[in-house]
PDB file of N, CA, C and O in Angstrom:
ATOM      1  N   MET R   1      -6.185 -37.232   6.377  1.00  0.00           N
ATOM      2  CA  MET R   1      -6.912 -38.513   6.391  1.00  0.00           C
ATOM      3  C   MET R   1      -5.755 -39.665   7.092  1.00  0.00           C
ATOM      4  O   MET R   1      -5.079 -39.782   6.287  1.00  0.00           O
ATOM      5  N   LYS R   2      -6.128 -40.187   8.291  1.00  0.00           N
ATOM      6  CA  LYS R   2      -5.099 -40.869   8.721  1.00  0.00           C
ATOM      7  C   LYS R   2      -4.827 -42.367   7.503  1.00  0.00           C
ATOM      8  O   LYS R   2      -6.110 -43.174   7.272  1.00  0.00           O
ATOM      9  N   GLY R   3      -3.855 -42.791   7.138  1.00  0.00           N
ATOM     10  CA  GLY R   3      -3.509 -43.918   6.540  1.00  0.00           C
ATOM     11  C   GLY R   3      -3.870 -44.026   5.067  1.00  0.00           C
ATOM     12  O   GLY R   3      -3.669 -44.129   4.496  1.00  0.00           O
ATOM     13  N   PHE R   4      -3.980 -42.557   4.308  1.00  0.00           N
ATOM     14  CA  PHE R   4      -4.294 -42.378   3.106  1.00  0.00           C
ATOM     15  C   PHE R   4      -3.126 -41.916   2.862  1.00  0.00           C
ATOM     16  O   PHE R   4      -2.182 -41.012   2.873  1.00  0.00           O
ATOM     17  N   THR R   5      -2.337 -42.166   1.649  1.00  0.00           N
ATOM     18  CA  THR R   5      -1.475 -41.937   0.576  1.00  0.00           C
ATOM     19  C   THR R   5      -1.653 -41.570  -0.520  1.00  0.00           C
ATOM     20  O   THR R   5      -2.763 -41.916  -1.189  1.00  0.00           O
ATOM     21  N   MET R   6      -1.095 -40.772  -1.303  1.00  0.00           N
ATOM     22  CA  MET R   6      -1.297 -40.018  -2.718  1.00  0.00           C
ATOM     23  C   MET R   6      -0.491 -41.100  -3.428  1.00  0.00           C
ATOM     24  O   MET R   6       0.233 -41.398  -3.301  1.00  0.00           O
ATOM     25  N   ALA R   7      -1.258 -42.118  -4.627  1.00  0.00           N
ATOM     26  CA  ALA R   7      -0.558 -42.014  -5.476  1.00  0.00           C
ATOM     27  C   ALA R   7       0.170 -41.671  -6.487  1.00  0.00           C
ATOM     28  O   ALA R   7       0.541 -40.641  -6.316  1.00  0.00           O
ATOM     29  N   GLU R   8       1.701 -42.491  -6.281  1.00  0.00           N
ATOM     30  CA  GLU R   8       2.690 -41.590  -7.559  1.00  0.00           C
ATOM     31  C   GLU R   8       2.707 -42.359  -8.716  1.00  0.00           C
ATOM     32  O   GLU R   8       2.618 -43.220  -9.051  1.00  0.00           O
ATOM     33  N   PRO R   9       3.277 -41.066  -9.188  1.00  0.00           N
ATOM     34  CA  PRO R   9       2.896 -41.101 -10.943  1.00  0.00           C
ATOM     35  C   PRO R   9       4.213 -41.842 -11.257  1.00  0.00           C
ATOM     36  O   PRO R   9       5.349 -41.916 -10.515  1.00  0.00           O
ATOM     37  N   LYS R  10       3.910 -42.768 -12.283  1.00  0.00           N
ATOM     38  CA  LYS R  10       5.050 -43.729 -13.046  1.00  0.00           C
ATOM     39  C   LYS R  10       6.088 -42.714 -13.526  1.00  0.00           C
ATOM     40  O   LYS R  10       5.171 -41.995 -14.304  1.00  0.00           O
ATOM     41  N   VAL R  11       7.023 -43.235 -13.741  1.00  0.00           N
ATOM     42  CA  VAL R  11       8.348 -41.947 -14.310  1.00  0.00           C
ATOM     43  C   VAL R  11       8.267 -42.791 -15.358  1.00  0.00           C
ATOM     44  O   VAL R  11       8.868 -43.792 -16.085  1.00  0.00           O
ATOM     45  N   ALA R  12       7.915 -41.500 -16.523  1.00  0.00           N
ATOM     46  CA  ALA R  12       7.818 -41.819 -17.904  1.00  0.00           C
ATOM     47  C   ALA R  12       9.258 -42.723 -18.287  1.00  0.00           C
ATOM     48  O   ALA R  12      10.001 -43.363 -19.325  1.00  0.00           O
ATOM     49  N   GLN R  13      10.176 -41.638 -18.358  1.00  0.00           N
ATOM     50  CA  GLN R  13      11.520 -41.178 -18.746  1.00  0.00           C
ATOM     51  C   GLN R  13      12.220 -40.349 -17.802  1.00  0.00           C
ATOM     52  O   GLN R  13      11.577 -39.021 -17.157  1.00  0.00           O
ATOM     53  N   LYS R  14      13.679 -40.246 -17.978  1.00  0.00           N
ATOM     54  CA  LYS R  14      13.869 -39.353 -17.168  1.00  0.00           C
ATOM     55  C   LYS R  14      14.975 -38.224 -17.328  1.00  0.00           C
ATOM     56  O   LYS R  14      16.121 -37.819 -17.434  1.00  0.00           O
ATOM     57  N   SER R  15      14.015 -37.044 -18.505  1.00  0.00           N
ATOM     58  CA  SER R  15      14.298 -36.415 -19.024  1.00  0.00           C
ATOM     59  C   SER R  15      13.238 -35.916 -19.704  1.00  0.00           C
ATOM     60  O   SER R  15      12.203 -36.801 -20.256  1.00  0.00           O
ATOM     61  N   PRO R  16      13.227 -34.788 -20.279  1.00  0.00           N
ATOM     62  CA  PRO R  16      11.771 -34.012 -20.802  1.00  0.00           C
ATOM     63  C   PRO R  16      11.749 -34.366 -22.187  1.00  0.00           C
ATOM     64  O   PRO R  16      12.515 -35.044 -23.155  1.00  0.00           O
ATOM     65  N   PHE R  17      10.491 -34.216 -22.767  1.00  0.00           N
ATOM     66  CA  PHE R  17      10.636 -34.472 -23.773  1.00  0.00           C
ATOM     67  C   PHE R  17      10.342 -33.124 -24.889  1.00  0.00           C
ATOM     68  O   PHE R  17       9.103 -32.090 -24.299  1.00  0.00           O
ATOM     69  N   VAL R  18      11.370 -33.359 -25.111  1.00  0.00           N
ATOM     70  CA  VAL R  18      11.200 -31.817 -25.969  1.00  0.00           C
ATOM     71  C   VAL R  18      10.442 -32.440 -27.660  1.00  0.00           C
ATOM     72  O   VAL R  18      11.332 -33.111 -27.904  1.00  0.00           O
ATOM     73  N   MET R  19       9.482 -30.868 -27.980  1.00  0.00           N
ATOM     74  CA  MET R  19       9.080 -31.147 -28.850  1.00  0.00           C
ATOM     75  C   MET R  19       8.721 -29.642 -29.495  1.00  0.00           C
ATOM     76  O   MET R  19       7.948 -28.744 -28.865  1.00  0.00           O
ATOM     77  N   LYS R  20       8.621 -29.486 -30.975  1.00  0.00           N
ATOM     78  CA  LYS R  20       7.935 -28.454 -31.115  1.00  0.00           C
ATOM     79  C   LYS R  20       6.088 -28.552 -31.368  1.00  0.00           C
ATOM     80  O   LYS R  20       5.894 -29.512 -31.641  1.00  0.00           O
ATOM     81  N   CYS R  21       5.532 -27.357 -30.801  1.00  0.00           N
ATOM     82  CA  CYS R  21       4.108 -27.761 -30.741  1.00  0.00           C
ATOM     83  C   CYS R  21       3.419 -26.607 -31.561  1.00  0.00           C
ATOM     84  O   CYS R  21       3.914 -25.531 -31.477  1.00  0.00           O
ATOM     85  N   GLU R  22       2.152 -27.048 -32.115  1.00  0.00           N
ATOM     86  CA  GLU R  22       1.854 -26.541 -32.585  1.00  0.00           C
ATOM     87  C   GLU R  22       0.536 -25.174 -31.654  1.00  0.00           C
ATOM     88  O   GLU R  22       0.275 -25.643 -30.356  1.00  0.00           O
ATOM     89  N   LYS R  23      -0.399 -24.464 -32.191  1.00  0.00           N
ATOM     90  CA  LYS R  23      -1.094 -23.451 -31.561  1.00  0.00           C
ATOM     91  C   LYS R  23      -3.284 -24.978 -31.007  1.00  0.00           C
ATOM     92  O   LYS R  23      -3.204 -24.340 -32.691  1.00  0.00           O
ATOM     93  N   LYS R  24      -2.634 -25.475 -30.151  1.00  0.00           N
ATOM     94  CA  LYS R  24      -3.720 -26.407 -29.892  1.00  0.00           C
ATOM     95  C   LYS R  24      -3.638 -26.536 -28.434  1.00  0.00           C
ATOM     96  O   LYS R  24      -3.173 -26.230 -27.843  1.00  0.00           O
ATOM     97  N   LYS R  25      -4.965 -27.378 -28.097  1.00  0.00           N
ATOM     98  CA  LYS R  25      -4.838 -27.651 -27.234  1.00  0.00           C
ATOM     99  C   LYS R  25      -4.284 -29.369 -26.937  1.00  0.00           C
ATOM    100  O   LYS R  25      -4.712 -30.205 -28.010  1.00  0.00           O
ATOM    101  N   TYR R  26      -3.834 -29.361 -25.673  1.00  0.00           N
ATOM    102  CA  TYR R  26      -2.922 -30.571 -25.351  1.00  0.00           C
ATOM    103  C   TYR R  26      -3.345 -31.362 -23.858  1.00  0.00           C
ATOM    104  O   TYR R  26      -3.625 -30.344 -23.506  1.00  0.00           O
ATOM    105  N   ALA R  27      -3.094 -32.587 -23.907  1.00  0.00           N
ATOM    106  CA  ALA R  27      -3.586 -33.324 -22.729  1.00  0.00           C
ATOM    107  C   ALA R  27      -2.049 -33.854 -22.028  1.00  0.00           C
ATOM    108  O   ALA R  27      -2.036 -35.036 -22.633  1.00  0.00           O
ATOM    109  N   TRP R  28      -1.699 -33.248 -21.149  1.00  0.00           N
ATOM    110  CA  TRP R  28      -0.294 -34.243 -20.720  1.00  0.00           C
ATOM    111  C   TRP R  28      -0.728 -35.259 -19.903  1.00  0.00           C
ATOM    112  O   TRP R  28      -2.093 -35.099 -18.844  1.00  0.00           O
ATOM    113  N   CYS R  29      -0.320 -36.274 -19.959  1.00  0.00           N
ATOM    114  CA  CYS R  29      -0.190 -37.500 -19.100  1.00  0.00           C
ATOM    115  C   CYS R  29       0.223 -37.133 -17.353  1.00  0.00           C
ATOM    116  O   CYS R  29       1.525 -36.840 -17.683  1.00  0.00           O
ATOM    117  N   ALA R  30      -0.358 -37.450 -16.747  1.00  0.00           N
ATOM    118  CA  ALA R  30       0.278 -37.163 -15.227  1.00  0.00           C
ATOM    119  C   ALA R  30      -0.050 -38.154 -14.539  1.00  0.00           C
ATOM    120  O   ALA R  30       0.919 -38.376 -13.589  1.00  0.00           O
ATOM    121  N   CYS R  31      -0.098 -39.084 -15.077  1.00  0.00           N
ATOM    122  CA  CYS R  31       0.092 -40.563 -14.282  1.00  0.00           C
ATOM    123  C   CYS R  31       1.590 -41.231 -14.244  1.00  0.00           C
ATOM    124  O   CYS R  31       2.001 -42.523 -13.726  1.00  0.00           O
ATOM    125  N   GLY R  32       1.667 -41.448 -15.756  1.00  0.00           N
ATOM    126  CA  GLY R  32       2.996 -41.593 -16.263  1.00  0.00           C
ATOM    127  C   GLY R  32       2.694 -43.336 -17.793  1.00  0.00           C
ATOM    128  O   GLY R  32       3.509 -43.948 -17.608  1.00  0.00           O
ATOM    129  N   LEU R  33       1.463 -43.198 -17.217  1.00  0.00           N
ATOM    130  CA  LEU R  33       1.064 -45.235 -17.541  1.00  0.00           C
ATOM    131  C   LEU R  33       0.870 -44.893 -19.129  1.00  0.00           C
ATOM    132  O   LEU R  33       0.687 -46.223 -19.892  1.00  0.00           O
ATOM    133  N   SER R  34       0.677 -43.798 -19.589  1.00  0.00           N
ATOM    134  CA  SER R  34      -0.031 -43.378 -21.796  1.00  0.00           C
ATOM    135  C   SER R  34       1.200 -44.076 -22.274  1.00  0.00           C
ATOM    136  O   SER R  34       2.386 -44.234 -22.253  1.00  0.00           O
ATOM    137  N   ALA R  35       0.757 -44.709 -23.330  1.00  0.00           N
ATOM    138  CA  ALA R  35       1.234 -45.216 -24.092  1.00  0.00           C
ATOM    139  C   ALA R  35       1.727 -44.344 -25.092  1.00  0.00           C
ATOM    140  O   ALA R  35       2.947 -44.220 -25.934  1.00  0.00           O
ATOM    141  N   THR R  36       1.584 -42.683 -25.230  1.00  0.00           N
ATOM    142  CA  THR R  36       1.748 -41.840 -26.163  1.00  0.00           C
ATOM    143  C   THR R  36       2.393 -40.727 -25.632  1.00  0.00           C
ATOM    144  O   THR R  36       1.604 -39.419 -25.546  1.00  0.00           O
ATOM    145  N   GLN R  37       3.145 -40.734 -24.390  1.00  0.00           N
ATOM    146  CA  GLN R  37       3.550 -39.893 -23.864  1.00  0.00           C
ATOM    147  C   GLN R  37       4.509 -39.027 -24.803  1.00  0.00           C
ATOM    148  O   GLN R  37       4.936 -38.783 -25.445  1.00  0.00           O
ATOM    149  N   PRO R  38       4.428 -37.598 -24.014  1.00  0.00           N
ATOM    150  CA  PRO R  38       3.852 -36.963 -22.884  1.00  0.00           C
ATOM    151  C   PRO R  38       2.602 -36.993 -22.543  1.00  0.00           C
ATOM    152  O   PRO R  38       2.139 -36.239 -21.858  1.00  0.00           O
ATOM    153  N   PHE R  39       2.005 -37.393 -23.866  1.00  0.00           N
ATOM    154  CA  PHE R  39       0.415 -37.023 -23.794  1.00  0.00           C
ATOM    155  C   PHE R  39      -0.724 -38.258 -23.071  1.00  0.00           C
ATOM    156  O   PHE R  39      -0.439 -39.187 -23.521  1.00  0.00           O
ATOM    157  N   CYS R  40      -1.633 -38.255 -22.772  1.00  0.00           N
ATOM    158  CA  CYS R  40      -2.602 -38.826 -22.655  1.00  0.00           C
ATOM    159  C   CYS R  40      -3.378 -39.521 -23.519  1.00  0.00           C
ATOM    160  O   CYS R  40      -3.603 -39.155 -24.312  1.00  0.00           O
ATOM    161  N   ASP R  41      -3.287 -41.071 -22.790  1.00  0.00           N
ATOM    162  CA  ASP R  41      -4.328 -41.756 -24.026  1.00  0.00           C
ATOM    163  C   ASP R  41      -5.359 -42.522 -23.228  1.00  0.00           C
ATOM    164  O   ASP R  41      -6.108 -43.679 -24.026  1.00  0.00           O
ATOM    165  N   GLY R  42      -5.832 -41.852 -21.805  1.00  0.00           N
ATOM    166  CA  GLY R  42      -6.947 -42.558 -20.920  1.00  0.00           C
ATOM    167  C   GLY R  42      -6.571 -43.675 -20.000  1.00  0.00           C
ATOM    168  O   GLY R  42      -6.993 -44.260 -19.400  1.00  0.00           O
ATOM    169  N   SER R  43      -4.738 -44.168 -20.017  1.00  0.00           N
ATOM    170  CA  SER R  43      -4.405 -44.936 -18.922  1.00  0.00           C
ATOM    171  C   SER R  43      -5.020 -44.709 -18.164  1.00  0.00           C
ATOM    172  O   SER R  43      -4.494 -45.672 -16.936  1.00  0.00           O
ATOM    173  N   HIS R  44      -5.177 -43.397 -17.367  1.00  0.00           N
ATOM    174  CA  HIS R  44      -5.312 -43.221 -15.627  1.00  0.00           C
ATOM    175  C   HIS R  44      -6.136 -43.611 -15.404  1.00  0.00           C
ATOM    176  O   HIS R  44      -7.190 -43.258 -14.276  1.00  0.00           O
ATOM    177  N   LYS R  45      -7.823 -43.708 -16.455  1.00  0.00           N
ATOM    178  CA  LYS R  45      -9.094 -44.240 -16.383  1.00  0.00           C
ATOM    179  C   LYS R  45      -9.236 -45.392 -15.011  1.00  0.00           C
ATOM    180  O   LYS R  45      -8.076 -46.328 -14.403  1.00  0.00           O
ATOM    181  N   GLY R  46      -9.633 -44.355 -13.855  1.00  0.00           N
ATOM    182  CA  GLY R  46     -10.085 -45.682 -12.301  1.00  0.00           C
ATOM    183  C   GLY R  46      -8.874 -45.237 -11.034  1.00  0.00           C
ATOM    184  O   GLY R  46      -8.958 -45.729 -10.580  1.00  0.00           O
ATOM    185  N   SER R  47      -8.229 -44.505 -11.844  1.00  0.00           N
ATOM    186  CA  SER R  47      -7.311 -43.808 -10.760  1.00  0.00           C
ATOM    187  C   SER R  47      -7.528 -42.413 -10.523  1.00  0.00           C
ATOM    188  O   SER R  47      -8.297 -41.881 -10.668  1.00  0.00           O
ATOM    189  N   GLU R  48      -6.756 -42.161  -9.425  1.00  0.00           N
ATOM    190  CA  GLU R  48      -7.081 -40.327  -8.888  1.00  0.00           C
ATOM    191  C   GLU R  48      -6.196 -39.534  -9.724  1.00  0.00           C
ATOM    192  O   GLU R  48      -6.176 -38.437  -9.668  1.00  0.00           O
ATOM    193  N   PHE R  49      -5.692 -39.976 -11.083  1.00  0.00           N
ATOM    194  CA  PHE R  49      -4.770 -39.313 -11.910  1.00  0.00           C
ATOM    195  C   PHE R  49      -5.828 -38.289 -12.684  1.00  0.00           C
ATOM    196  O   PHE R  49      -6.661 -39.497 -13.311  1.00  0.00           O
ATOM    197  N   SER R  50      -5.631 -37.072 -13.468  1.00  0.00           N
ATOM    198  CA  SER R  50      -6.199 -36.068 -14.590  1.00  0.00           C
ATOM    199  C   SER R  50      -5.099 -35.943 -15.209  1.00  0.00           C
ATOM    200  O   SER R  50      -4.335 -35.093 -14.704  1.00  0.00           O
ATOM    201  N   PRO R  51      -5.048 -35.832 -16.773  1.00  0.00           N
ATOM    202  CA  PRO R  51      -4.085 -35.182 -17.643  1.00  0.00           C
ATOM    203  C   PRO R  51      -4.489 -33.545 -17.306  1.00  0.00           C
ATOM    204  O   PRO R  51      -5.758 -32.818 -16.908  1.00  0.00           O
ATOM    205  N   ILE R  52      -3.359 -32.777 -17.426  1.00  0.00           N
ATOM    206  CA  ILE R  52      -3.208 -31.517 -17.265  1.00  0.00           C
ATOM    207  C   ILE R  52      -3.355 -31.052 -18.721  1.00  0.00           C
ATOM    208  O   ILE R  52      -2.748 -31.456 -19.894  1.00  0.00           O
ATOM    209  N   ILE R  53      -4.348 -30.237 -18.971  1.00  0.00           N
ATOM    210  CA  ILE R  53      -5.111 -29.599 -20.390  1.00  0.00           C
ATOM    211  C   ILE R  53      -4.217 -28.242 -20.221  1.00  0.00           C
ATOM    212  O   ILE R  53      -3.759 -27.462 -19.738  1.00  0.00           O
ATOM    213  N   VAL R  54      -3.345 -28.082 -21.754  1.00  0.00           N
ATOM    214  CA  VAL R  54      -2.583 -26.768 -22.017  1.00  0.00           C
ATOM    215  C   VAL R  54      -3.540 -26.595 -23.335  1.00  0.00           C
ATOM    216  O   VAL R  54      -3.551 -26.949 -24.495  1.00  0.00           O
ATOM    217  N   ASP R  55      -3.174 -24.754 -23.355  1.00  0.00           N
ATOM    218  CA  ASP R  55      -4.294 -24.223 -24.698  1.00  0.00           C
ATOM    219  C   ASP R  55      -2.784 -23.410 -25.090  1.00  0.00           C
ATOM    220  O   ASP R  55      -2.780 -22.779 -24.503  1.00  0.00           O
ATOM    221  N   MET R  56      -2.197 -24.162 -26.085  1.00  0.00           N
ATOM    222  CA  MET R  56      -0.769 -23.539 -26.840  1.00  0.00           C
ATOM    223  C   MET R  56      -1.658 -22.189 -27.562  1.00  0.00           C
ATOM    224  O   MET R  56      -2.554 -22.365 -28.213  1.00  0.00           O
ATOM    225  N   ASN R  57      -1.161 -21.102 -27.321  1.00  0.00           N
ATOM    226  CA  ASN R  57      -1.597 -19.850 -28.353  1.00  0.00           C
ATOM    227  C   ASN R  57      -0.373 -19.476 -29.432  1.00  0.00           C
ATOM    228  O   ASN R  57      -0.896 -19.000 -29.798  1.00  0.00           O
ATOM    229  N   ASP R  58       0.550 -20.192 -29.212  1.00  0.00           N
ATOM    230  CA  ASP R  58       1.107 -20.463 -30.776  1.00  0.00           C
ATOM    231  C   ASP R  58       2.113 -21.394 -30.543  1.00  0.00           C
ATOM    232  O   ASP R  58       2.169 -21.919 -29.881  1.00  0.00           O
ATOM    233  N   GLU R  59       3.147 -21.570 -31.737  1.00  0.00           N
ATOM    234  CA  GLU R  59       4.082 -22.735 -32.279  1.00  0.00           C
ATOM    235  C   GLU R  59       4.920 -22.133 -31.368  1.00  0.00           C
ATOM    236  O   GLU R  59       5.871 -21.307 -31.346  1.00  0.00           O
ATOM    237  N   LYS R  60       5.323 -23.092 -30.371  1.00  0.00           N
ATOM    238  CA  LYS R  60       6.761 -23.285 -30.152  1.00  0.00           C
ATOM    239  C   LYS R  60       7.376 -24.393 -29.464  1.00  0.00           C
ATOM    240  O   LYS R  60       6.628 -25.217 -29.260  1.00  0.00           O
ATOM    241  N   ASN R  61       8.978 -24.618 -28.950  1.00  0.00           N
ATOM    242  CA  ASN R  61       9.413 -25.432 -28.531  1.00  0.00           C
ATOM    243  C   ASN R  61       9.096 -25.519 -26.951  1.00  0.00           C
ATOM    244  O   ASN R  61       8.985 -24.707 -26.258  1.00  0.00           O
ATOM    245  N   ILE R  62       8.587 -26.667 -26.522  1.00  0.00           N
ATOM    246  CA  ILE R  62       8.417 -27.035 -25.095  1.00  0.00           C
ATOM    247  C   ILE R  62       9.032 -28.393 -24.457  1.00  0.00           C
ATOM    248  O   ILE R  62       9.084 -29.056 -25.488  1.00  0.00           O
ATOM    249  N   ALA R  63       9.309 -27.908 -23.418  1.00  0.00           N
ATOM    250  CA  ALA R  63       9.693 -29.228 -22.400  1.00  0.00           C
ATOM    251  C   ALA R  63       8.979 -29.736 -21.633  1.00  0.00           C
ATOM    252  O   ALA R  63       8.500 -29.439 -20.327  1.00  0.00           O
ATOM    253  N   TRP R  64       8.298 -30.872 -22.074  1.00  0.00           N
ATOM    254  CA  TRP R  64       7.160 -31.344 -21.448  1.00  0.00           C
ATOM    255  C   TRP R  64       7.846 -32.282 -20.439  1.00  0.00           C
ATOM    256  O   TRP R  64       8.816 -33.291 -20.633  1.00  0.00           O
ATOM    257  N   CYS R  65       7.443 -32.187 -19.314  1.00  0.00           N
ATOM    258  CA  CYS R  65       7.883 -33.016 -18.064  1.00  0.00           C
ATOM    259  C   CYS R  65       7.650 -34.581 -18.277  1.00  0.00           C
ATOM    260  O   CYS R  65       6.758 -35.170 -18.909  1.00  0.00           O
ATOM    261  N   GLY R  66       8.612 -35.215 -17.996  1.00  0.00           N
ATOM    262  CA  GLY R  66       8.699 -36.975 -18.289  1.00  0.00           C
ATOM    263  C   GLY R  66       9.108 -37.511 -17.141  1.00  0.00           C
ATOM    264  O   GLY R  66       8.234 -38.728 -17.150  1.00  0.00           O
ATOM    265  N   CYS R  67       9.462 -37.006 -16.136  1.00  0.00           N
ATOM    266  CA  CYS R  67       9.496 -37.844 -15.117  1.00  0.00           C
ATOM    267  C   CYS R  67       8.360 -37.334 -14.704  1.00  0.00           C
ATOM    268  O   CYS R  67       8.138 -38.315 -13.192  1.00  0.00           O
ATOM    269  N   LYS R  68       7.402 -36.649 -14.689  1.00  0.00           N
ATOM    270  CA  LYS R  68       6.071 -36.395 -13.676  1.00  0.00           C
ATOM    271  C   LYS R  68       6.430 -35.721 -12.069  1.00  0.00           C
ATOM    272  O   LYS R  68       5.356 -36.184 -11.623  1.00  0.00           O
ATOM    273  N   GLN R  69       7.502 -35.384 -12.215  1.00  0.00           N
ATOM    274  CA  GLN R  69       7.945 -35.073 -10.606  1.00  0.00           C
ATOM    275  C   GLN R  69       7.813 -33.478 -10.718  1.00  0.00           C
ATOM    276  O   GLN R  69       8.301 -32.686  -9.342  1.00  0.00           O
ATOM    277  N   SER R  70       7.980 -32.924 -11.709  1.00  0.00           N
ATOM    278  CA  SER R  70       8.020 -31.419 -12.044  1.00  0.00           C
ATOM    279  C   SER R  70       7.471 -30.914 -11.199  1.00  0.00           C
ATOM    280  O   SER R  70       5.888 -30.826 -10.701  1.00  0.00           O
ATOM    281  N   GLY R  71       7.519 -29.614 -10.320  1.00  0.00           N
ATOM    282  CA  GLY R  71       7.070 -28.706  -9.960  1.00  0.00           C
ATOM    283  C   GLY R  71       6.177 -27.758 -10.395  1.00  0.00           C
ATOM    284  O   GLY R  71       5.363 -26.704  -9.742  1.00  0.00           O
ATOM    285  N   ASN R  72       6.482 -28.012 -11.601  1.00  0.00           N
ATOM    286  CA  ASN R  72       5.953 -26.591 -12.659  1.00  0.00           C
ATOM    287  C   ASN R  72       5.045 -27.547 -13.901  1.00  0.00           C
ATOM    288  O   ASN R  72       5.199 -27.607 -14.806  1.00  0.00           O
ATOM    289  N   LYS R  73       4.504 -28.365 -13.105  1.00  0.00           N
ATOM    290  CA  LYS R  73       3.547 -29.679 -14.039  1.00  0.00           C
ATOM    291  C   LYS R  73       2.675 -28.968 -15.505  1.00  0.00           C
ATOM    292  O   LYS R  73       2.379 -28.331 -14.815  1.00  0.00           O
ATOM    293  N   PRO R  74       2.446 -29.172 -16.517  1.00  0.00           N
ATOM    294  CA  PRO R  74       3.373 -30.419 -17.189  1.00  0.00           C
ATOM    295  C   PRO R  74       4.609 -29.994 -17.798  1.00  0.00           C
ATOM    296  O   PRO R  74       4.778 -30.656 -18.445  1.00  0.00           O
ATOM    297  N   PHE R  75       5.495 -29.336 -17.581  1.00  0.00           N
ATOM    298  CA  PHE R  75       6.498 -28.199 -18.065  1.00  0.00           C
ATOM    299  C   PHE R  75       7.546 -29.274 -16.980  1.00  0.00           C
ATOM    300  O   PHE R  75       7.885 -28.988 -16.109  1.00  0.00           O
ATOM    301  N   CYS R  76       8.600 -28.879 -17.670  1.00  0.00           N
ATOM    302  CA  CYS R  76      10.524 -29.488 -16.844  1.00  0.00           C
ATOM    303  C   CYS R  76      10.637 -28.797 -16.428  1.00  0.00           C
ATOM    304  O   CYS R  76      10.618 -27.478 -17.015  1.00  0.00           O
ATOM    305  N   ASP R  77      11.266 -28.869 -15.157  1.00  0.00           N
ATOM    306  CA  ASP R  77      11.601 -28.321 -14.438  1.00  0.00           C
ATOM    307  C   ASP R  77      13.218 -28.442 -13.985  1.00  0.00           C
ATOM    308  O   ASP R  77      13.680 -27.789 -12.931  1.00  0.00           O
ATOM    309  N   GLY R  78      13.407 -29.884 -14.121  1.00  0.00           N
ATOM    310  CA  GLY R  78      14.535 -29.933 -13.950  1.00  0.00           C
ATOM    311  C   GLY R  78      14.788 -31.536 -12.752  1.00  0.00           C
ATOM    312  O   GLY R  78      15.881 -31.421 -12.585  1.00  0.00           O
ATOM    313  N   SER R  79      13.742 -31.345 -12.282  1.00  0.00           N
ATOM    314  CA  SER R  79      13.249 -32.391 -11.037  1.00  0.00           C
ATOM    315  C   SER R  79      13.886 -33.840 -11.338  1.00  0.00           C
ATOM    316  O   SER R  79      14.386 -34.344 -10.745  1.00  0.00           O
ATOM    317  N   HIS R  80      14.024 -34.083 -12.663  1.00  0.00           N
ATOM    318  CA  HIS R  80      14.261 -35.473 -13.108  1.00  0.00           C
ATOM    319  C   HIS R  80      16.069 -35.555 -12.798  1.00  0.00           C
ATOM    320  O   HIS R  80      16.633 -36.977 -12.152  1.00  0.00           O
ATOM    321  N   SER R  81      16.531 -34.410 -12.961  1.00  0.00           N
ATOM    322  CA  SER R  81      18.042 -34.840 -12.257  1.00  0.00           C
ATOM    323  C   SER R  81      18.543 -34.803 -11.048  1.00  0.00           C
ATOM    324  O   SER R  81      19.391 -36.008 -10.362  1.00  0.00           O
ATOM    325  N   SER R  82      17.393 -35.435  -9.859  1.00  0.00           N
ATOM    326  CA  SER R  82      17.685 -35.401  -8.654  1.00  0.00           C
ATOM    327  C   SER R  82      16.771 -36.937  -8.422  1.00  0.00           C
ATOM    328  O   SER R  82      16.991 -37.373  -7.383  1.00  0.00           O
ATOM    329  N   LEU R  83      16.111 -37.829  -9.613  1.00  0.00           N
ATOM    330  CA  LEU R  83      15.985 -38.952  -9.609  1.00  0.00           C
ATOM    331  C   LEU R  83      16.967 -40.096  -9.261  1.00  0.00           C
ATOM    332  O   LEU R  83      17.927 -40.037 -10.190  1.00  0.00           O
ATOM    333  N   GLU R  84      17.059 -41.134  -8.416  1.00  0.00           N
ATOM    334  CA  GLU R  84      17.806 -41.967  -9.020  1.00  0.00           C
ATOM    335  C   GLU R  84      17.702 -42.812  -9.684  1.00  0.00           C
ATOM    336  O   GLU R  84      16.506 -43.449 -10.267  1.00  0.00           O
TER     337      GLU R  84
END
C-alpha cells in the first residue's frame, strides 16, 4: 500500500529480560508499551500490535526480547546490540 507504514514498537530496554519461566502460557508484549515487561498488560489496545503467546512445556531460563527488534520474537537474538 502506498504511504502505509508499519508502526515501530517502543524499545522497552536494550537488553533481554532473562528469567526462569514456569510450565504455563505467557503473553509477550510486542508493542513495548506494557508496564509489566516483558509481558503484555493490554497497552497495545487500539494499535496494530498483538502479544505473542508462548506455551512453555517445561521450566527453563528464557531470554525474552526487551528491544522488540528480534528476528526470533519473542526471544532475544542479540538484535539489541546493534541499536543506537
